[in-house]
Amino acid sequence: MLSKKRTMVVALFFLFLILFLTYRLADIQLISTTSFSKNKVNLIQESVDQRTHRFTINDGRGYFLDRNGELLSTDVTAQVIVFPNLYSSKWPIDSIAGILDIPTSNFTKKISDLKKPSALSLSEEISIEQMNEINKLEVPGLYAQLVTKRNPTPFANHIIGAVGQDPDLIKRKYEDKLKKGTVTISTKTGKNGMQYTFDPFLISEGETEYIYHVDRQGHPLFGLDVKFRSQSNPLYPLHVKTTLDKKMQETVEKALDIHGVEEGGAVLLDIETNELLAMSSRPLFSSKTIYKHVDHMTSQQIPGSVFKIVTAAAAIEENKLQNGKMYDCNLNIYGKRDERQLGLLNIEDSFTQSCNRTFGDLANELQKTDSDYMKKYAEKLGLLTQNGWQGEVYHLEAFSHFYKEEAGQIYNSKKKVSDYENTLAVSQTAIGQLDVKITPLAVANMMATIARGGVSYEVKAAKSVNFANGTELIKFEEHKKEDEKLSPYTIMRLQSLLLNVVKNEKGTAHALQALPFQVAGKSGTAQKGDDKRYNNKWFAGYFPAGQPRFALVIVDLKHDTINRTIPVFRDIATEIMEKSN
């Protein structure tokens, strides 16, 4: 009896196993062929892909142009594409080698080394004429094409960003495209920078490629030749015309490298249009460190004395500059002897020479009449909000030009209000220390606003999104900021204060007075609580001061004993003026 039950159990086990395997086989071959497992794998497509050899000419993803129409982060080159499985003795080897200007033996060696469809490795790029001559030969398996490749160089590293595969993002963000088959889980998407923010417009709608099908041994299937497959919609891929100037971006990158700015960066704005001309952050990211290195230009940094512009603006509006009061600049904000013995100075000279004591005392005077003055005037200067272009674009309600741009702060929200009411805390905040944090992009926009006379705009990083034929799909209009503004008189006085920082022989940026054009600006040094080895060093300014055209901010977040910000500003400003004249 026991043996009979055991036999029955074993029989049922094998029956259920057979049923399970039958269901599994049916699921694979009949039921879930286009969406198998939790990963939604298209088994039919995967089967085709296993028997398909391909060479991608263009991945179909949109691309970026600079303001003058030059390609950014993408290379288009003429290449010779070889399908080695189709190589035969019928190929006119001598003619091909002659067109490419290489020895015949060299050409045959290159082909024999290939294991899959590839671009031929040549010492020099072929010309369009050579490309056309190759194609006139009509050799099966040999084609010359303009091939688009993502540029792996660090040019405009953070602002443009990178692309990569992210199946989870595809499923979450592009479910409708995945169902239609216009994208697959292996389609590349933007990982950061403008590649991420503009991804809905740039994502591929289909690749342009050469393909051919093979049997199990890898030989071409009988009767099937190499096919050319491209997007069916001639209006795609789209491209983004940025506000960046490729030559100016190169100038900024070069200056940061020459002067050894390891951590920090630069922001350059066109004052008239309030468009981003160049932006670079250090250190650069690689494919392995893409999420470790943030864009320092759009993230919060301790500003130091650059923040004195806010305190100065409040003092002007509250008529403190007219009282003629002198401040003891032999002392620091702690009431102790300062390392710089500047003597008795008024507010104007204190700004020029960056006396901390004056602005600490001034802040406490202002605090008595308006306890919220710092926040109020920082808001008027646009330091506490995001400064990049934002708005509704089609179904994208909060579309932004800048990736993960942070807003600024005066106080730490985790602290009590009473923590900021004592005399020392007020003084520290007034000179851009304690918990004050603002972005270099916001500071650049503040300088552009002051230079322009007080009118503030959001910073644009793109002019438009266009179809492949150049027709505009989206044009990004100016966004005037509606924040409460400073009075024209206050703006005029701030311009004068910023000019004297460079013009006055005792000014902290007097070294820039040697330039052939006038610069106005403010330097800043901020102590970093988390790292005693380095300070934050800033110089924020605009030029030429008489007829402002450019706002430029330089930040060195690993400042030691060498002031790199002034030399970097000098080199960039000099070259920009030469290129723009």
Tab-separated table of C-alpha atoms in Angstrom, residues 19-388:
chain	number	residue	atom	x	y	z
A	19	LEU	CA	2.718	20.339	-17.321
A	20	PHE	CA	5.002	23.100	-15.999
A	21	LEU	CA	7.579	22.556	-18.739
A	22	THR	CA	4.808	22.440	-21.354
A	23	TYR	CA	3.423	25.738	-20.048
A	24	ARG	CA	6.909	27.231	-19.939
A	25	LEU	CA	7.542	26.186	-23.530
A	26	ALA	CA	4.169	27.605	-24.607
A	27	ASP	CA	4.913	30.814	-22.715
A	28	ILE	CA	8.230	31.208	-24.520
A	29	GLN	CA	7.017	30.249	-27.998
A	30	LEU	CA	3.386	31.396	-28.051
A	31	ILE	CA	2.231	33.553	-25.120
A	32	SER	CA	4.995	35.949	-23.948
A	33	THR	CA	7.008	36.177	-27.127
A	34	THR	CA	7.180	39.970	-27.041
A	35	SER	CA	7.285	40.507	-23.270
A	36	PHE	CA	8.997	37.597	-21.533
A	37	SER	CA	9.797	37.622	-17.785
A	38	LYS	CA	9.855	40.620	-15.461
A	39	ASN	CA	12.428	42.247	-17.759
A	40	LYS	CA	9.863	42.349	-20.608
A	41	VAL	CA	12.289	40.751	-23.076
A	42	ASN	CA	11.110	40.582	-26.703
A	43	LEU	CA	12.077	36.993	-27.541
A	44	ILE	CA	11.292	37.345	-31.233
A	45	GLN	CA	13.511	40.393	-31.504
A	46	GLU	CA	16.270	38.685	-29.503
A	47	SER	CA	16.111	35.656	-31.808
A	48	VAL	CA	16.409	37.883	-34.872
A	49	ASP	CA	19.274	39.804	-33.280
A	50	GLN	CA	21.217	36.584	-32.653
A	51	ARG	CA	21.131	35.823	-36.383
A	52	THR	CA	21.780	39.405	-37.483
A	53	HIS	CA	25.089	41.141	-38.071
A	54	ARG	CA	24.886	44.909	-38.160
A	55	PHE	CA	26.916	48.077	-38.349
A	56	THR	CA	25.327	51.204	-36.898
A	57	ILE	CA	25.890	54.343	-38.944
A	58	ASN	CA	23.796	56.558	-36.710
A	59	ASP	CA	22.164	55.481	-33.445
A	60	GLY	CA	19.222	57.744	-34.225
A	61	ARG	CA	19.650	59.823	-31.094
A	62	GLY	CA	19.336	63.582	-31.486
A	63	TYR	CA	22.381	65.774	-31.172
A	64	PHE	CA	23.531	69.197	-29.986
A	65	LEU	CA	24.722	72.195	-31.973
A	66	ASP	CA	26.404	75.303	-30.628
A	67	ARG	CA	24.941	78.754	-31.270
A	68	ASN	CA	26.755	78.897	-34.630
A	69	GLY	CA	25.564	75.491	-35.830
A	70	GLU	CA	28.697	73.465	-35.018
A	71	LEU	CA	28.317	69.917	-33.676
A	72	LEU	CA	28.927	69.410	-29.958
A	73	SER	CA	30.007	66.098	-28.382
A	74	THR	CA	29.369	64.276	-31.669
A	75	ASP	CA	31.721	63.438	-34.545
A	76	VAL	CA	30.651	62.713	-38.132
A	77	THR	CA	33.410	61.079	-40.199
A	78	ALA	CA	33.656	59.301	-43.555
A	79	GLN	CA	34.511	55.623	-42.966
A	80	VAL	CA	34.856	52.408	-44.960
A	81	ILE	CA	32.601	49.685	-43.542
A	82	VAL	CA	33.529	46.038	-44.168
A	83	PHE	CA	31.408	42.905	-43.707
A	84	PRO	CA	34.234	40.307	-43.524
A	85	ASN	CA	31.924	37.305	-44.120
A	86	LEU	CA	31.183	38.662	-47.594
A	87	TYR	CA	34.834	39.128	-48.524
A	88	SER	CA	35.740	37.116	-51.638
A	89	SER	CA	38.351	36.819	-54.367
A	90	LYS	CA	36.033	38.754	-56.670
A	91	TRP	CA	36.693	41.974	-54.785
A	92	PRO	CA	38.783	44.454	-56.853
A	93	ILE	CA	41.439	44.632	-54.162
A	94	ASP	CA	43.927	46.685	-56.186
A	95	SER	CA	41.323	49.308	-57.084
A	96	ILE	CA	40.128	49.605	-53.477
A	97	ALA	CA	43.675	49.856	-52.120
A	98	GLY	CA	44.493	52.459	-54.751
A	99	ILE	CA	41.530	54.644	-53.811
A	100	LEU	CA	42.501	54.397	-50.123
A	101	ASP	CA	46.170	54.998	-50.998
A	102	ILE	CA	47.420	51.962	-49.041
A	103	PRO	CA	49.366	48.822	-50.138
A	104	THR	CA	47.201	45.916	-51.359
A	105	SER	CA	48.751	43.527	-48.817
A	106	ASN	CA	47.973	46.001	-46.060
A	107	PHE	CA	44.319	46.124	-47.121
A	108	THR	CA	43.895	42.320	-47.215
A	109	LYS	CA	45.569	42.043	-43.790
A	110	LYS	CA	43.134	44.554	-42.289
A	111	ILE	CA	40.142	42.605	-43.618
A	112	SER	CA	41.447	39.219	-42.450
A	113	ASP	CA	41.779	40.609	-38.910
A	114	LEU	CA	38.079	41.519	-38.737
A	115	LYS	CA	35.678	39.163	-36.964
A	116	LYS	CA	32.488	41.222	-37.352
A	117	PRO	CA	31.223	44.171	-39.417
A	118	SER	CA	33.541	47.066	-38.624
A	119	ALA	CA	34.928	50.333	-39.892
A	120	LEU	CA	38.285	49.826	-41.552
A	121	SER	CA	41.166	51.101	-39.422
A	122	LEU	CA	42.995	53.695	-41.525
A	123	SER	CA	45.822	56.040	-40.609
A	124	GLU	CA	43.986	59.003	-42.142
A	125	GLU	CA	40.328	59.891	-42.499
A	126	ILE	CA	39.055	59.402	-46.039
A	127	SER	CA	37.653	62.288	-48.048
A	128	ILE	CA	34.152	62.577	-49.446
A	129	GLU	CA	35.616	62.025	-52.905
A	130	GLN	CA	37.262	58.742	-51.795
A	131	MET	CA	33.985	57.717	-50.159
A	132	ASN	CA	32.094	58.234	-53.432
A	133	GLU	CA	34.715	56.337	-55.450
A	134	ILE	CA	34.456	53.323	-53.113
A	135	ASN	CA	30.680	53.247	-53.483
A	136	LYS	CA	30.900	53.460	-57.286
A	137	LEU	CA	32.658	50.060	-57.271
A	138	GLU	CA	29.456	48.490	-55.858
A	139	VAL	CA	31.346	45.799	-53.960
A	140	PRO	CA	29.008	43.561	-51.885
A	141	GLY	CA	30.049	43.887	-48.237
A	142	LEU	CA	32.114	47.064	-48.707
A	143	TYR	CA	30.469	50.442	-48.145
A	144	ALA	CA	31.639	53.993	-47.470
A	145	GLN	CA	29.411	56.128	-45.252
A	146	LEU	CA	29.338	59.184	-43.018
A	147	VAL	CA	29.274	57.611	-39.546
A	148	THR	CA	28.099	59.458	-36.447
A	149	LYS	CA	29.816	58.708	-33.164
A	150	ARG	CA	29.446	60.116	-29.665
A	151	ASN	CA	32.565	62.066	-28.823
A	152	PRO	CA	34.189	60.567	-25.697
A	153	THR	CA	36.369	63.626	-25.056
A	154	PRO	CA	35.723	65.765	-21.954
A	155	PHE	CA	34.522	68.772	-23.960
A	156	ALA	CA	31.577	70.488	-22.184
A	157	ASN	CA	31.578	67.449	-19.928
A	158	HIS	CA	28.983	68.387	-17.310
A	159	ILE	CA	26.757	70.786	-19.241
A	160	ILE	CA	26.207	68.429	-22.219
A	161	GLY	CA	26.398	65.208	-20.194
A	162	ALA	CA	26.554	61.571	-21.273
A	163	VAL	CA	24.327	58.776	-22.582
A	164	GLY	CA	24.069	55.123	-21.645
A	165	GLN	CA	21.706	52.181	-21.314
A	166	ASP	CA	19.100	52.268	-18.542
A	167	PRO	CA	16.383	49.633	-19.038
A	168	ASP	CA	14.488	50.686	-15.895
A	169	LEU	CA	14.278	54.287	-17.074
A	170	ILE	CA	13.067	53.151	-20.508
A	171	LYS	CA	10.267	51.112	-18.918
A	172	ARG	CA	9.311	53.898	-16.539
A	173	LYS	CA	9.602	56.910	-18.800
A	174	TYR	CA	8.988	55.572	-22.313
A	175	GLU	CA	6.490	52.759	-21.819
A	176	ASP	CA	4.386	53.880	-24.803
A	177	LYS	CA	7.418	53.940	-27.138
A	178	LEU	CA	8.494	50.530	-25.821
A	179	LYS	CA	5.076	49.058	-26.659
A	180	LYS	CA	5.134	50.573	-30.144
A	181	GLY	CA	8.610	49.184	-30.727
A	182	THR	CA	10.219	52.552	-31.524
A	183	VAL	CA	12.608	52.000	-28.588
A	184	THR	CA	13.996	48.889	-26.898
A	185	ILE	CA	15.350	48.374	-23.401
A	186	SER	CA	18.855	48.749	-24.862
A	187	THR	CA	18.134	52.188	-26.404
A	188	LYS	CA	20.514	54.752	-24.944
A	189	THR	CA	19.148	57.553	-22.796
A	190	GLY	CA	20.640	60.671	-21.202
A	191	LYS	CA	22.433	60.041	-17.921
A	192	ASN	CA	23.078	63.632	-16.825
A	193	GLY	CA	23.476	67.188	-18.143
A	194	MET	CA	21.444	68.353	-21.134
A	195	GLN	CA	21.498	64.803	-22.470
A	196	TYR	CA	19.151	64.016	-19.555
A	197	THR	CA	16.993	67.153	-19.491
A	198	PHE	CA	16.429	67.107	-23.265
A	199	ASP	CA	16.143	63.313	-23.445
A	200	PRO	CA	12.417	63.302	-24.396
A	201	PHE	CA	13.369	65.104	-27.621
A	202	LEU	CA	16.664	63.328	-28.270
A	203	ILE	CA	15.802	59.690	-27.648
A	204	SER	CA	16.209	57.572	-30.767
A	205	GLU	CA	13.224	56.828	-32.989
A	206	GLY	CA	15.212	54.198	-34.875
A	207	GLU	CA	18.788	53.555	-35.980
A	208	THR	CA	20.391	53.942	-39.385
A	209	GLU	CA	22.407	50.804	-40.048
A	210	TYR	CA	23.640	48.138	-42.417
A	211	ILE	CA	22.312	44.674	-41.518
A	212	TYR	CA	22.483	41.127	-42.879
A	213	HIS	CA	21.282	37.778	-41.586
A	214	VAL	CA	23.421	34.693	-41.061
A	215	ASP	CA	22.891	30.990	-40.436
A	216	ARG	CA	24.068	29.045	-37.400
A	217	GLN	CA	27.640	28.929	-38.729
A	218	GLY	CA	27.695	32.694	-39.297
A	219	HIS	CA	27.485	32.488	-43.102
A	220	PRO	CA	25.132	34.820	-45.016
A	221	LEU	CA	21.717	33.289	-45.625
A	222	PHE	CA	21.265	32.368	-49.266
A	223	GLY	CA	19.696	35.136	-51.315
A	224	LEU	CA	19.947	37.782	-48.608
A	225	ASP	CA	22.267	40.702	-49.196
A	226	VAL	CA	23.278	43.503	-46.836
A	227	LYS	CA	20.351	45.858	-46.292
A	228	PHE	CA	20.387	49.543	-45.507
A	229	ARG	CA	17.826	50.453	-42.834
A	230	SER	CA	17.057	53.964	-41.653
A	231	GLN	CA	14.376	55.907	-39.820
A	232	SER	CA	11.122	56.135	-41.714
A	233	ASN	CA	10.482	59.720	-40.582
A	234	PRO	CA	12.737	62.167	-42.486
A	235	LEU	CA	12.163	64.846	-39.811
A	236	TYR	CA	14.129	62.831	-37.242
A	237	PRO	CA	16.451	62.818	-35.386
A	238	LEU	CA	15.793	66.159	-33.729
A	239	HIS	CA	18.627	68.418	-32.677
A	240	VAL	CA	19.029	71.013	-29.945
A	241	LYS	CA	20.574	74.332	-30.874
A	242	THR	CA	22.287	75.389	-27.674
A	243	THR	CA	23.408	78.852	-26.626
A	244	LEU	CA	26.962	77.591	-26.127
A	245	ASP	CA	29.783	79.004	-28.199
A	246	LYS	CA	32.167	76.161	-29.062
A	247	LYS	CA	35.232	78.408	-29.278
A	248	MET	CA	34.426	80.147	-26.005
A	249	GLN	CA	33.831	76.790	-24.334
A	250	GLU	CA	37.248	75.674	-25.554
A	251	THR	CA	38.763	78.868	-24.107
A	252	VAL	CA	37.219	78.193	-20.698
A	253	GLU	CA	38.298	74.530	-20.668
A	254	LYS	CA	41.861	75.447	-21.659
A	255	ALA	CA	42.246	78.148	-18.995
A	256	LEU	CA	41.031	75.860	-16.202
A	257	ASP	CA	43.487	73.163	-17.302
A	258	ILE	CA	46.468	75.498	-17.737
A	259	HIS	CA	46.073	76.963	-14.243
A	260	GLY	CA	45.432	73.619	-12.593
A	261	VAL	CA	41.909	74.093	-11.244
A	262	GLU	CA	41.289	70.572	-9.948
A	263	GLU	CA	37.928	71.270	-8.343
A	264	GLY	CA	35.719	74.211	-9.294
A	265	GLY	CA	34.935	75.721	-12.673
A	266	ALA	CA	33.647	78.693	-14.623
A	267	VAL	CA	30.385	80.183	-15.946
A	268	LEU	CA	30.257	82.652	-18.855
A	269	LEU	CA	27.055	84.528	-19.777
A	270	ASP	CA	26.076	86.868	-22.592
A	271	ILE	CA	24.745	89.907	-20.723
A	272	GLU	CA	22.540	91.213	-23.540
A	273	THR	CA	20.649	87.946	-24.121
A	274	ASN	CA	21.318	86.285	-20.734
A	275	GLU	CA	22.344	83.128	-22.571
A	276	LEU	CA	24.957	80.651	-21.394
A	277	LEU	CA	28.049	80.901	-23.596
A	278	ALA	CA	30.260	78.427	-21.735
A	279	MET	CA	30.254	76.443	-18.520
A	280	SER	CA	32.744	73.938	-17.194
A	281	SER	CA	33.104	72.044	-13.934
A	282	ARG	CA	36.085	70.193	-12.501
A	283	PRO	CA	36.763	67.354	-11.898
A	284	LEU	CA	35.447	65.855	-15.106
A	285	PHE	CA	33.440	62.657	-14.887
A	286	SER	CA	34.106	59.425	-16.731
A	287	SER	CA	31.795	56.490	-17.432
A	288	LYS	CA	32.816	55.053	-14.055
A	289	THR	CA	32.409	58.271	-12.035
A	290	ILE	CA	29.366	59.728	-13.776
A	291	TYR	CA	27.345	60.047	-10.553
A	292	LYS	CA	30.235	60.808	-8.195
A	293	HIS	CA	31.307	64.130	-9.695
A	294	VAL	CA	28.511	66.711	-9.550
A	295	ASP	CA	28.387	69.889	-11.596
A	296	HIS	CA	29.828	72.417	-9.154
A	297	MET	CA	28.477	75.299	-11.212
A	298	THR	CA	24.838	74.407	-10.536
A	299	SER	CA	25.257	73.095	-6.979
A	300	GLN	CA	25.508	75.001	-3.711
A	301	GLN	CA	28.905	76.420	-2.722
A	302	ILE	CA	30.022	78.608	0.191
A	303	PRO	CA	30.500	82.078	-1.361
A	304	GLY	CA	32.563	83.999	1.171
A	305	SER	CA	33.009	87.698	0.416
A	306	VAL	CA	31.104	87.523	-2.895
A	307	PHE	CA	28.026	87.562	-0.643
A	308	LYS	CA	29.019	91.029	0.621
A	309	ILE	CA	27.261	92.298	-2.505
A	310	VAL	CA	23.981	91.388	-0.770
A	311	THR	CA	24.921	93.224	2.431
A	312	ALA	CA	26.146	96.215	0.399
A	313	ALA	CA	22.857	96.328	-1.536
A	314	ALA	CA	20.913	96.377	1.746
A	315	ALA	CA	23.163	99.128	3.143
A	316	ILE	CA	22.604	101.279	0.028
A	317	GLU	CA	18.832	100.806	0.115
A	318	GLU	CA	18.765	101.642	3.830
A	319	ASN	CA	20.946	104.770	3.303
A	320	LYS	CA	23.841	103.453	5.398
A	321	LEU	CA	26.477	104.570	2.888
A	322	GLN	CA	25.678	108.217	3.486
A	323	ASN	CA	26.484	108.316	7.206
A	324	GLY	CA	30.257	108.482	6.726
A	325	LYS	CA	30.842	106.009	9.532
A	326	MET	CA	34.305	104.456	9.797
A	327	TYR	CA	34.900	100.846	10.797
A	328	ASP	CA	37.957	99.379	12.512
A	329	CYS	CA	39.371	96.995	9.931
A	330	ASN	CA	42.324	96.088	12.121
A	331	LEU	CA	39.899	93.719	13.861
A	332	ASN	CA	38.093	90.639	12.561
A	333	ILE	CA	34.452	89.712	13.217
A	334	TYR	CA	35.513	88.032	16.468
A	335	GLY	CA	36.906	91.322	17.788
A	336	LYS	CA	40.480	90.064	17.590
A	337	ARG	CA	43.451	91.388	15.655
A	338	ASP	CA	42.996	90.642	11.953
A	339	GLU	CA	45.857	89.229	9.855
A	340	ARG	CA	45.330	92.176	7.475
A	341	GLN	CA	45.789	95.542	9.168
A	342	LEU	CA	43.632	97.794	6.983
A	343	GLY	CA	42.992	100.612	9.480
A	344	LEU	CA	39.789	102.659	9.647
A	345	LEU	CA	37.678	102.346	6.496
A	346	ASN	CA	34.271	103.526	5.323
A	347	ILE	CA	31.824	101.118	3.655
A	348	GLU	CA	33.016	101.813	0.087
A	349	ASP	CA	36.685	101.197	0.892
A	350	SER	CA	35.755	98.207	3.015
A	351	PHE	CA	34.034	96.666	-0.019
A	352	THR	CA	37.049	97.440	-2.208
A	353	GLN	CA	39.497	95.847	0.230
A	354	SER	CA	37.014	93.216	1.488
A	355	CYS	CA	37.037	94.071	5.188
A	356	ASN	CA	35.028	91.491	7.115
A	357	ARG	CA	34.662	93.609	10.247
A	358	THR	CA	32.764	96.362	8.432
A	359	PHE	CA	30.214	94.025	6.935
A	360	GLY	CA	29.778	92.122	10.189
A	361	ASP	CA	29.034	95.346	12.090
A	362	LEU	CA	26.899	96.667	9.246
A	363	ALA	CA	24.829	93.473	9.207
A	364	ASN	CA	24.118	93.754	12.922
A	365	GLU	CA	22.998	97.377	12.447
A	366	LEU	CA	20.647	96.329	9.639
A	367	GLN	CA	19.405	93.367	11.663
A	368	LYS	CA	18.019	95.716	14.337
A	369	THR	CA	15.598	97.343	11.887
A	370	ASP	CA	14.835	94.313	9.706
A	371	SER	CA	15.637	90.836	11.024
A	372	ASP	CA	14.937	89.287	7.612
A	373	TYR	CA	16.966	91.706	5.488
A	374	MET	CA	19.558	89.152	4.319
A	375	LYS	CA	16.988	86.824	2.845
A	376	LYS	CA	15.049	89.721	1.316
A	377	TYR	CA	18.032	91.206	-0.513
A	378	ALA	CA	19.471	87.830	-1.531
A	379	GLU	CA	16.101	87.120	-3.157
A	380	LYS	CA	16.146	90.488	-4.937
A	381	LEU	CA	19.523	89.540	-6.388
A	382	GLY	CA	18.241	86.106	-7.460
A	383	LEU	CA	20.552	84.044	-5.277
A	384	LEU	CA	17.948	81.888	-3.533
A	385	THR	CA	16.068	80.531	-6.546
A	386	GLN	CA	16.979	78.372	-9.515
A	387	ASN	CA	18.318	80.660	-12.239
A	388	GLY	CA	18.150	78.364	-15.256
